[in-house]
């Protein structure tokens, strides 16, 4: 098994369903997890199951990803006043519309606009709860017929797929399939993203590791621009593969596994000649996971994974804001992340924390 990578591996979802090919599929998944932290998932089967949604769509598209991509231009071309009604500035949960240039990554402005949504049906935050529980709130939707239903269908189907994928990750690490189930949070997140044409070498979204949970499942259009950083410090293109989802490890799983499943830095170069659309889904982590619990879990999981050269290359003590002694739990660290990424929302809803976190230096 190589120490780094020069391309992104492909995993066929159907191979996990066939007893004759499952063992080899798990082996391939293990290598993708250990070496790359990214993979293309093909034949994933995300289909529309809502009869009402099917009737509403004029072309009767059953492929949920295709149906959703077909709606994105309409949602982003809405009048500014319509998008402003669901602006993220209205939400202490950091859900809603974000205008072009209002988000930062790696201290630089991202040239993208987006809608953020979360799992529906969240309980309303009350003042007797810790402040980070406020991140689990109800979404704002653009005022367009069928938009809310489409979002909720996408979240529901993606949650089903991602939780089954998480079980296969456990199996490929020689762990019981339900090893990571207790770390699943209440609220997953979904984004609709538009990258408009920009000057060459512009930052669509800057170098980062995904921070909201366990895994990301990304559908990208045919424009390109996604790049992944390998262990030699080289940026590797992750070009579009029709019908696939790009799956990557987030910092939550990295912390839970003590770095055995490491998140990989990636970025998006802004397109220069055409608009790029993408749809990432983020499988969430429990907000109340404490630093102590994460460290204990990491040590426990590392001890249960069979000895291998891959395991020896990993350090149990992983540098991560989610393991920093500055924060009591995952929820507090994630709230800091959101406040600094969306400073306008942070200053409106969490002014004291914004002042604190903007001056804070992680050790």
Short mmCIF file of C-alpha atoms in Angstrom, two decimals:
data_model
loop_
_atom_site.label_atom_id
_atom_site.label_comp_id
_atom_site.label_asym_id
_atom_site.label_seq_id
_atom_site.Cartn_x
_atom_site.Cartn_y
_atom_site.Cartn_z
CA UNK A 1 0.00 0.00 0.00
CA UNK A 2 1.52 3.37 -1.05
CA UNK A 3 2.05 6.20 1.41
CA UNK A 4 0.44 8.86 -0.77
CA UNK A 5 -1.71 9.15 -3.90
CA UNK A 6 -1.83 10.74 -7.34
CA UNK A 7 -5.50 10.11 -8.13
CA UNK A 8 -8.82 9.52 -6.37
CA UNK A 9 -9.98 5.86 -6.15
CA UNK A 10 -13.44 4.69 -7.22
CA UNK A 11 -15.68 2.42 -5.15
CA UNK A 12 -18.76 0.79 -6.69
CA UNK A 13 -21.59 0.76 -4.13
CA UNK A 14 -23.15 -2.34 -5.71
CA UNK A 15 -20.10 -4.42 -4.74
CA UNK A 16 -21.03 -4.11 -1.05
CA UNK A 17 -24.44 -5.62 -1.77
CA UNK A 18 -23.01 -8.75 -3.43
CA UNK A 19 -21.53 -11.34 -0.99
CA UNK A 20 -19.14 -12.47 -3.73
CA UNK A 21 -17.53 -9.03 -4.07
CA UNK A 22 -18.06 -7.48 -0.63
CA UNK A 23 -14.73 -8.63 0.84
CA UNK A 24 -12.73 -7.07 -1.99
CA UNK A 25 -14.87 -3.93 -1.84
CA UNK A 26 -14.11 -3.54 1.87
CA UNK A 27 -10.40 -3.98 1.14
CA UNK A 28 -10.54 -1.25 -1.50
CA UNK A 29 -12.47 0.98 0.88
CA UNK A 30 -9.85 0.45 3.58
CA UNK A 31 -7.06 1.55 1.23
CA UNK A 32 -9.06 4.62 0.15
CA UNK A 33 -9.69 5.54 3.80
CA UNK A 34 -6.09 5.05 4.92
CA UNK A 35 -4.20 6.48 1.97
CA UNK A 36 -6.42 9.16 0.43
CA UNK A 37 -9.36 10.09 2.64
CA UNK A 38 -11.31 10.72 -0.58
CA UNK A 39 -13.10 8.43 -3.04
CA UNK A 40 -15.64 8.40 -5.84
CA UNK A 41 -18.76 6.42 -4.93
CA UNK A 42 -20.56 5.13 -8.02
CA UNK A 43 -23.94 3.40 -8.42
CA UNK A 44 -25.02 4.86 -5.09
CA UNK A 45 -28.73 4.71 -5.93
CA UNK A 46 -29.92 8.10 -4.65
CA UNK A 47 -33.41 8.14 -6.14
CA UNK A 48 -36.57 10.13 -5.55
CA UNK A 49 -39.11 8.24 -3.47
CA UNK A 50 -41.60 11.02 -2.81
CA UNK A 51 -44.62 10.55 -5.14
CA UNK A 52 -45.56 14.21 -4.69
CA UNK A 53 -42.07 15.34 -5.74
CA UNK A 54 -42.16 13.06 -8.76
CA UNK A 55 -45.51 14.47 -9.87
CA UNK A 56 -44.25 18.02 -9.45
CA UNK A 57 -41.17 17.52 -11.62
CA UNK A 58 -42.10 17.92 -15.31
CA UNK A 59 -39.60 15.38 -16.64
CA UNK A 60 -40.34 12.67 -14.04
CA UNK A 61 -36.62 12.30 -13.27
CA UNK A 62 -36.11 9.53 -10.71
CA UNK A 63 -32.42 10.29 -10.14
CA UNK A 64 -32.48 12.58 -7.11
CA UNK A 65 -29.07 14.10 -7.85
CA UNK A 66 -30.02 14.98 -11.44
CA UNK A 67 -33.35 16.40 -10.31
CA UNK A 68 -31.65 18.60 -7.73
CA UNK A 69 -28.95 19.88 -10.09
CA UNK A 70 -31.69 20.78 -12.56
CA UNK A 71 -33.26 23.09 -9.97
CA UNK A 72 -30.09 24.92 -8.88
CA UNK A 73 -29.94 27.61 -11.61
CA UNK A 74 -33.52 28.58 -10.83
CA UNK A 75 -32.84 28.84 -7.08
CA UNK A 76 -29.73 30.99 -7.54
CA UNK A 77 -31.35 33.21 -10.19
CA UNK A 78 -34.13 34.26 -7.84
CA UNK A 79 -34.50 38.01 -7.23
CA UNK A 80 -32.19 39.38 -4.55
CA UNK A 81 -35.15 40.31 -2.36
CA UNK A 82 -36.42 36.70 -2.46
CA UNK A 83 -33.02 35.30 -1.45
CA UNK A 84 -32.69 37.99 1.25
CA UNK A 85 -35.82 36.67 2.98
CA UNK A 86 -33.97 33.45 3.81
CA UNK A 87 -30.54 35.04 4.37
CA UNK A 88 -28.32 33.24 6.89
CA UNK A 89 -28.07 36.49 8.85
CA UNK A 90 -31.54 35.64 10.17
CA UNK A 91 -30.40 32.30 11.63
CA UNK A 92 -28.39 31.62 14.80
CA UNK A 93 -28.12 28.05 13.46
CA UNK A 94 -26.16 29.22 10.41
CA UNK A 95 -28.70 27.97 7.87
CA UNK A 96 -30.05 29.93 4.93
CA UNK A 97 -28.73 31.88 1.96
CA UNK A 98 -25.18 33.27 1.86
CA UNK A 99 -24.45 35.96 -0.71
CA UNK A 100 -21.33 35.96 -2.87
CA UNK A 101 -18.20 36.77 -0.87
CA UNK A 102 -19.79 36.57 2.59
CA UNK A 103 -17.89 33.46 3.72
CA UNK A 104 -14.18 33.10 4.45
CA UNK A 105 -11.86 30.08 4.47
CA UNK A 106 -8.20 30.21 5.51
CA UNK A 107 -8.69 33.95 6.21
CA UNK A 108 -9.58 34.68 2.56
CA UNK A 109 -12.90 35.40 0.88
CA UNK A 110 -14.59 32.51 -0.94
CA UNK A 111 -16.03 33.38 -4.35
CA UNK A 112 -19.25 31.42 -4.07
CA UNK A 113 -22.85 31.85 -2.98
CA UNK A 114 -24.83 29.11 -1.32
CA UNK A 115 -27.85 27.84 0.56
CA UNK A 116 -27.32 25.89 3.80
CA UNK A 117 -30.00 23.53 5.12
CA UNK A 118 -30.27 21.09 8.01
CA UNK A 119 -32.24 18.01 9.03
CA UNK A 120 -35.87 19.10 9.49
CA UNK A 121 -37.78 18.90 12.77
CA UNK A 122 -35.13 20.19 15.16
CA UNK A 123 -36.26 21.15 18.66
CA UNK A 124 -36.14 24.87 19.41
CA UNK A 125 -33.16 25.94 21.53
CA UNK A 126 -33.90 27.21 25.04
CA UNK A 127 -31.72 29.35 27.30
CA UNK A 128 -31.23 26.53 29.82
CA UNK A 129 -29.27 24.58 27.19
CA UNK A 130 -25.61 25.05 26.31
CA UNK A 131 -25.20 27.69 23.64
CA UNK A 132 -23.84 25.33 20.96
CA UNK A 133 -27.14 23.41 20.86
CA UNK A 134 -28.42 26.52 19.09
CA UNK A 135 -26.63 25.25 15.99
CA UNK A 136 -29.32 22.58 15.64
CA UNK A 137 -32.14 24.71 14.31
CA UNK A 138 -34.77 24.74 11.59
CA UNK A 139 -33.86 25.65 8.03
CA UNK A 140 -34.86 28.63 5.96
CA UNK A 141 -36.03 27.81 2.44
CA UNK A 142 -36.31 29.95 -0.69
CA UNK A 143 -39.93 30.81 -1.41
CA UNK A 144 -40.25 28.59 -4.49
CA UNK A 145 -42.78 25.78 -4.94
CA UNK A 146 -41.24 22.40 -4.21
CA UNK A 147 -37.91 23.72 -2.87
CA UNK A 148 -38.52 22.66 0.73
CA UNK A 149 -39.70 19.20 -0.28
CA UNK A 150 -36.72 18.70 -2.61
CA UNK A 151 -34.25 19.65 0.12
CA UNK A 152 -35.86 17.38 2.70
CA UNK A 153 -35.95 14.45 0.25
CA UNK A 154 -32.26 14.94 -0.52
CA UNK A 155 -31.34 15.08 3.16
CA UNK A 156 -33.41 11.98 3.98
CA UNK A 157 -31.99 9.83 1.19
CA UNK A 158 -28.42 11.03 1.78
CA UNK A 159 -28.70 10.28 5.50
CA UNK A 160 -29.75 6.70 4.69
CA UNK A 161 -26.84 6.23 2.29
CA UNK A 162 -24.24 7.85 4.54
CA UNK A 163 -25.16 5.87 7.63
CA UNK A 164 -24.89 2.60 5.71
CA UNK A 165 -21.56 3.78 4.30
CA UNK A 166 -20.41 4.46 7.86
CA UNK A 167 -21.15 0.83 8.74
CA UNK A 168 -18.99 -0.36 5.84
CA UNK A 169 -16.16 1.88 7.02
CA UNK A 170 -16.37 0.18 10.41
CA UNK A 171 -16.26 -3.24 8.75
CA UNK A 172 -13.28 -2.33 6.57
CA UNK A 173 -11.41 -1.36 9.76
CA UNK A 174 -12.28 -4.78 11.27
CA UNK A 175 -14.66 -3.15 13.75
CA UNK A 176 -18.30 -4.04 14.52
CA UNK A 177 -20.60 -2.36 11.98
CA UNK A 178 -22.28 -0.15 14.59
CA UNK A 179 -18.99 1.18 16.07
CA UNK A 180 -19.62 4.78 15.00
CA UNK A 181 -23.41 4.85 15.43
CA UNK A 182 -23.32 6.46 18.88
CA UNK A 183 -21.36 9.42 17.49
CA UNK A 184 -24.02 10.37 14.94
CA UNK A 185 -25.58 13.76 15.66
CA UNK A 186 -29.16 14.96 15.41
CA UNK A 187 -28.61 17.36 12.54
CA UNK A 188 -26.98 16.70 9.19
CA UNK A 189 -26.35 19.55 6.78
CA UNK A 190 -26.83 20.09 3.05
CA UNK A 191 -25.52 22.87 0.82
CA UNK A 192 -26.44 24.09 -2.64
CA UNK A 193 -23.40 25.99 -3.98
CA UNK A 194 -22.82 28.23 -6.99
CA UNK A 195 -19.33 29.30 -8.09
CA UNK A 196 -19.61 32.07 -10.73
CA UNK A 197 -16.89 32.64 -13.34
CA UNK A 198 -14.00 34.50 -11.71
CA UNK A 199 -10.48 35.72 -12.55
CA UNK A 200 -7.87 32.96 -13.02
CA UNK A 201 -6.50 31.34 -9.82
CA UNK A 202 -9.33 32.74 -7.70
CA UNK A 203 -10.42 30.93 -4.53
CA UNK A 204 -13.78 29.23 -4.89
CA UNK A 205 -13.28 27.85 -1.41
CA UNK A 206 -9.87 27.86 0.25
CA UNK A 207 -7.81 24.95 1.61
CA UNK A 208 -9.64 23.27 4.48
CA UNK A 209 -10.72 20.03 6.10
CA UNK A 210 -14.47 19.53 6.41
CA UNK A 211 -15.46 20.21 9.99
CA UNK A 212 -19.16 19.62 10.56
CA UNK A 213 -19.21 15.87 11.12
CA UNK A 214 -18.19 12.41 9.97
CA UNK A 215 -18.33 12.20 6.16
CA UNK A 216 -19.10 14.47 3.21
CA UNK A 217 -20.98 13.22 0.14
CA UNK A 218 -20.50 15.70 -2.72
CA UNK A 219 -22.18 15.84 -6.10
CA UNK A 220 -20.28 18.09 -8.49
CA UNK A 221 -21.30 19.12 -11.99
CA UNK A 222 -19.02 18.72 -15.02
CA UNK A 223 -17.07 21.96 -14.54
CA UNK A 224 -14.14 20.76 -12.42
CA UNK A 225 -12.04 22.69 -9.92
CA UNK A 226 -11.96 20.37 -6.89
CA UNK A 227 -8.42 19.55 -5.74
CA UNK A 228 -7.13 17.32 -2.94
CA UNK A 229 -3.77 17.72 -1.15
CA UNK A 230 -1.65 14.58 -1.03
CA UNK A 231 1.01 13.74 1.56
CA UNK A 232 3.76 15.14 -0.67
CA UNK A 233 2.12 18.56 -0.63
CA UNK A 234 0.86 18.23 -4.23
CA UNK A 235 -2.62 19.33 -5.31
CA UNK A 236 -4.34 16.43 -7.08
CA UNK A 237 -7.34 17.12 -9.32
CA UNK A 238 -10.60 15.37 -8.48
CA UNK A 239 -12.30 15.74 -11.88
CA UNK A 240 -16.02 15.10 -12.26
CA UNK A 241 -17.08 11.49 -12.72
CA UNK A 242 -20.61 11.31 -14.08
CA UNK A 243 -23.11 9.74 -11.70
CA UNK A 244 -20.68 9.63 -8.77
CA UNK A 245 -20.53 11.19 -5.33
CA UNK A 246 -17.18 12.36 -4.00
CA UNK A 247 -16.93 11.05 -0.42
CA UNK A 248 -14.39 12.36 2.07
CA UNK A 249 -13.57 12.03 5.75
CA UNK A 250 -14.36 14.93 8.05
CA UNK A 251 -12.54 16.09 11.16
CA UNK A 252 -15.14 14.51 13.42
CA UNK A 253 -14.25 11.00 12.28
CA UNK A 254 -10.56 11.88 12.37
CA UNK A 255 -10.87 12.83 16.05
CA UNK A 256 -13.01 9.80 16.92
CA UNK A 257 -10.46 7.43 15.34
CA UNK A 258 -7.36 9.14 16.67
CA UNK A 259 -6.21 9.96 13.17
CA UNK A 260 -6.41 6.44 11.74
CA UNK A 261 -9.13 7.84 9.48
CA UNK A 262 -7.56 11.19 8.62
CA UNK A 263 -9.39 14.11 7.02
CA UNK A 264 -7.70 15.35 3.86
CA UNK A 265 -7.20 19.01 2.97
CA UNK A 266 -8.96 20.13 -0.21
CA UNK A 267 -10.02 23.26 -2.06
CA UNK A 268 -12.01 24.46 -5.07
CA UNK A 269 -10.46 26.69 -7.70
CA UNK A 270 -13.09 29.10 -8.98
CA UNK A 271 -14.17 28.52 -12.58
CA UNK A 272 -13.09 31.05 -15.18
CA UNK A 273 -15.50 30.56 -18.08
CA UNK A 274 -18.68 28.93 -16.76
CA UNK A 275 -20.70 28.60 -13.56
CA UNK A 276 -19.95 25.63 -11.30
CA UNK A 277 -22.66 24.03 -9.12
CA UNK A 278 -22.16 21.48 -6.38
CA UNK A 279 -24.23 19.75 -3.69
CA UNK A 280 -22.39 18.57 -0.55
CA UNK A 281 -24.14 16.62 2.22
CA UNK A 282 -22.47 16.46 5.66
CA UNK A 283 -23.16 13.59 8.07
CA UNK A 284 -23.26 15.23 11.50
CA UNK A 285 -21.55 14.45 14.81
CA UNK A 286 -23.07 14.59 18.30
CA UNK A 287 -22.68 18.11 19.66
CA UNK A 288 -22.11 16.97 23.26
CA UNK A 289 -19.05 14.78 22.58
CA UNK A 290 -16.44 16.01 25.02
CA UNK A 291 -12.71 16.22 24.42
CA UNK A 292 -12.15 13.53 27.04
CA UNK A 293 -14.68 11.20 25.40
CA UNK A 294 -13.08 11.76 21.99
CA UNK A 295 -9.61 10.92 23.31
CA UNK A 296 -10.84 7.83 25.16
CA UNK A 297 -12.72 6.68 22.08
CA UNK A 298 -9.68 7.22 19.87
CA UNK A 299 -7.47 5.10 22.13
CA UNK A 300 -10.14 2.38 22.30
CA UNK A 301 -10.68 2.23 18.54
CA UNK A 302 -6.98 2.28 17.70
CA UNK A 303 -6.41 -0.64 20.06
CA UNK A 304 -9.12 -2.70 18.34
CA UNK A 305 -7.90 -2.21 14.79
CA UNK A 306 -5.50 -4.99 13.74
CA UNK A 307 -1.82 -4.02 13.69
CA UNK A 308 -0.69 -2.94 10.24
CA UNK A 309 1.82 -0.69 8.55
CA UNK A 310 -0.99 1.80 7.95
CA UNK A 311 -1.86 1.98 11.62
CA UNK A 312 1.79 2.52 12.57
CA UNK A 313 1.97 5.57 10.31
CA UNK A 314 -0.80 7.31 12.26
CA UNK A 315 -0.45 9.25 15.49
CA UNK A 316 -3.11 8.87 18.17
CA UNK A 317 -2.81 12.52 19.20
CA UNK A 318 -4.27 14.38 16.21
CA UNK A 319 -3.88 18.17 15.88
CA UNK A 320 -7.46 19.40 15.59
CA UNK A 321 -9.56 22.25 16.87
CA UNK A 322 -12.03 19.60 18.02
CA UNK A 323 -9.46 18.17 20.41
CA UNK A 324 -8.19 21.53 21.65
CA UNK A 325 -8.30 22.00 25.45
CA UNK A 326 -9.86 25.40 24.74
CA UNK A 327 -13.20 23.73 24.04
CA UNK A 328 -15.33 21.52 26.23
CA UNK A 329 -16.97 19.54 23.43
CA UNK A 330 -17.46 19.14 19.69
CA UNK A 331 -20.39 21.57 19.72
CA UNK A 332 -18.35 24.41 21.19
CA UNK A 333 -15.51 23.87 18.69
CA UNK A 334 -17.98 23.71 15.80
CA UNK A 335 -19.71 26.91 16.95
CA UNK A 336 -16.32 28.65 16.86
CA UNK A 337 -15.79 27.36 13.34
CA UNK A 338 -19.14 28.71 12.15
CA UNK A 339 -18.69 32.10 13.82
CA UNK A 340 -15.33 32.68 12.16
CA UNK A 341 -16.46 31.37 8.74
CA UNK A 342 -19.57 33.59 8.73
CA UNK A 343 -18.46 36.68 10.67
CA UNK A 344 -21.60 38.70 9.90
CA UNK A 345 -23.84 35.99 11.36
CA UNK A 346 -21.44 35.46 14.26
CA UNK A 347 -21.39 39.14 15.16
CA UNK A 348 -25.17 39.41 15.08
CA UNK A 349 -26.04 36.35 17.19
CA UNK A 350 -22.86 35.72 19.20
CA UNK A 351 -21.08 39.10 19.57
CA UNK A 352 -19.17 38.18 22.74
CA UNK A 353 -18.05 34.84 21.34
CA UNK A 354 -17.06 36.51 18.08
CA UNK A 355 -14.77 38.87 19.95
CA UNK A 356 -13.31 35.98 21.92
CA UNK A 357 -12.78 33.57 19.01
CA UNK A 358 -11.49 36.16 16.55
CA UNK A 359 -8.59 36.92 18.93
CA UNK A 360 -7.97 33.32 19.94
CA UNK A 361 -4.93 31.41 18.70
CA UNK A 362 -5.17 27.63 18.62
CA UNK A 363 -2.16 25.90 20.14
#
